[in-house]
């Protein structure tokens, strides 16, 4: 469920939201922010864009009762055709999510989100490089 909170937070962060832009769904008039779940962007999505995915989820153990919290690791990846732009986007993601206030985001109770690590890279798409930053966060949330 943490993915719902991640998308909500990024969509509602003014700086990141303005920088990432919008996408029009094929054959519709529906527009949405270019923040895609499952680590996958639909064909036709233009750069820059962002994906997010659950990398790992473990229950937060208690001694005598079933766990009521999960410890999730989420990977947020930003893509752009310019290295400076992808660095800026990664910084906006970190600013939006790291140490965010504990509250309910899009029906998900989030206790904490902490930056863990990031790394950069590139891949070739056609004849052009596409730069990316992968940003990992550890999230404690009520299941």
PDB file of N, CA and C in Angstrom, residues 22-25 28-33:
ATOM      1  N   UNK A  22       3.120  16.444 -17.258  1.00  0.00           N
ATOM      2  CA  UNK A  22       1.942  15.590 -17.380  1.00  0.00           C
ATOM      3  C   UNK A  22       2.007  14.729 -18.633  1.00  0.00           C
ATOM      4  N   UNK A  23       1.149  13.737 -18.652  1.00  0.00           N
ATOM      5  CA  UNK A  23       1.062  12.757 -19.723  1.00  0.00           C
ATOM      6  C   UNK A  23      -0.407  12.600 -20.072  1.00  0.00           C
ATOM      7  N   UNK A  24      -0.738  12.558 -21.356  1.00  0.00           N
ATOM      8  CA  UNK A  24      -2.109  12.328 -21.800  1.00  0.00           C
ATOM      9  C   UNK A  24      -2.263  10.866 -22.188  1.00  0.00           C
ATOM     10  N   UNK A  25      -3.224  10.201 -21.556  1.00  0.00           N
ATOM     11  CA  UNK A  25      -3.460   8.793 -21.870  1.00  0.00           C
ATOM     12  C   UNK A  25      -3.888   8.654 -23.322  1.00  0.00           C
ATOM     13  N   UNK A  28      -7.551   9.339 -25.039  1.00  0.00           N
ATOM     14  CA  UNK A  28      -8.452   9.981 -24.084  1.00  0.00           C
ATOM     15  C   UNK A  28      -8.039  11.431 -23.889  1.00  0.00           C
ATOM     16  N   UNK A  29      -8.849  12.137 -23.161  1.00  0.00           N
ATOM     17  CA  UNK A  29      -8.499  13.507 -22.796  1.00  0.00           C
ATOM     18  C   UNK A  29      -7.961  13.563 -21.367  1.00  0.00           C
ATOM     19  N   UNK A  30      -7.708  12.394 -20.781  1.00  0.00           N
ATOM     20  CA  UNK A  30      -7.245  12.311 -19.400  1.00  0.00           C
ATOM     21  C   UNK A  30      -5.755  12.608 -19.324  1.00  0.00           C
ATOM     22  N   UNK A  31      -5.389  13.560 -18.468  1.00  0.00           N
ATOM     23  CA  UNK A  31      -3.980  13.839 -18.229  1.00  0.00           C
ATOM     24  C   UNK A  31      -3.639  13.469 -16.794  1.00  0.00           C
ATOM     25  N   UNK A  32      -2.414  13.039 -16.612  1.00  0.00           N
ATOM     26  CA  UNK A  32      -1.928  12.679 -15.283  1.00  0.00           C
ATOM     27  C   UNK A  32      -0.454  13.016 -15.192  1.00  0.00           C
ATOM     28  N   UNK A  33       0.048  13.142 -13.972  1.00  0.00           N
ATOM     29  CA  UNK A  33       1.474  13.387 -13.778  1.00  0.00           C
ATOM     30  C   UNK A  33       2.258  12.172 -14.268  1.00  0.00           C
TER      31      UNK A  33
END
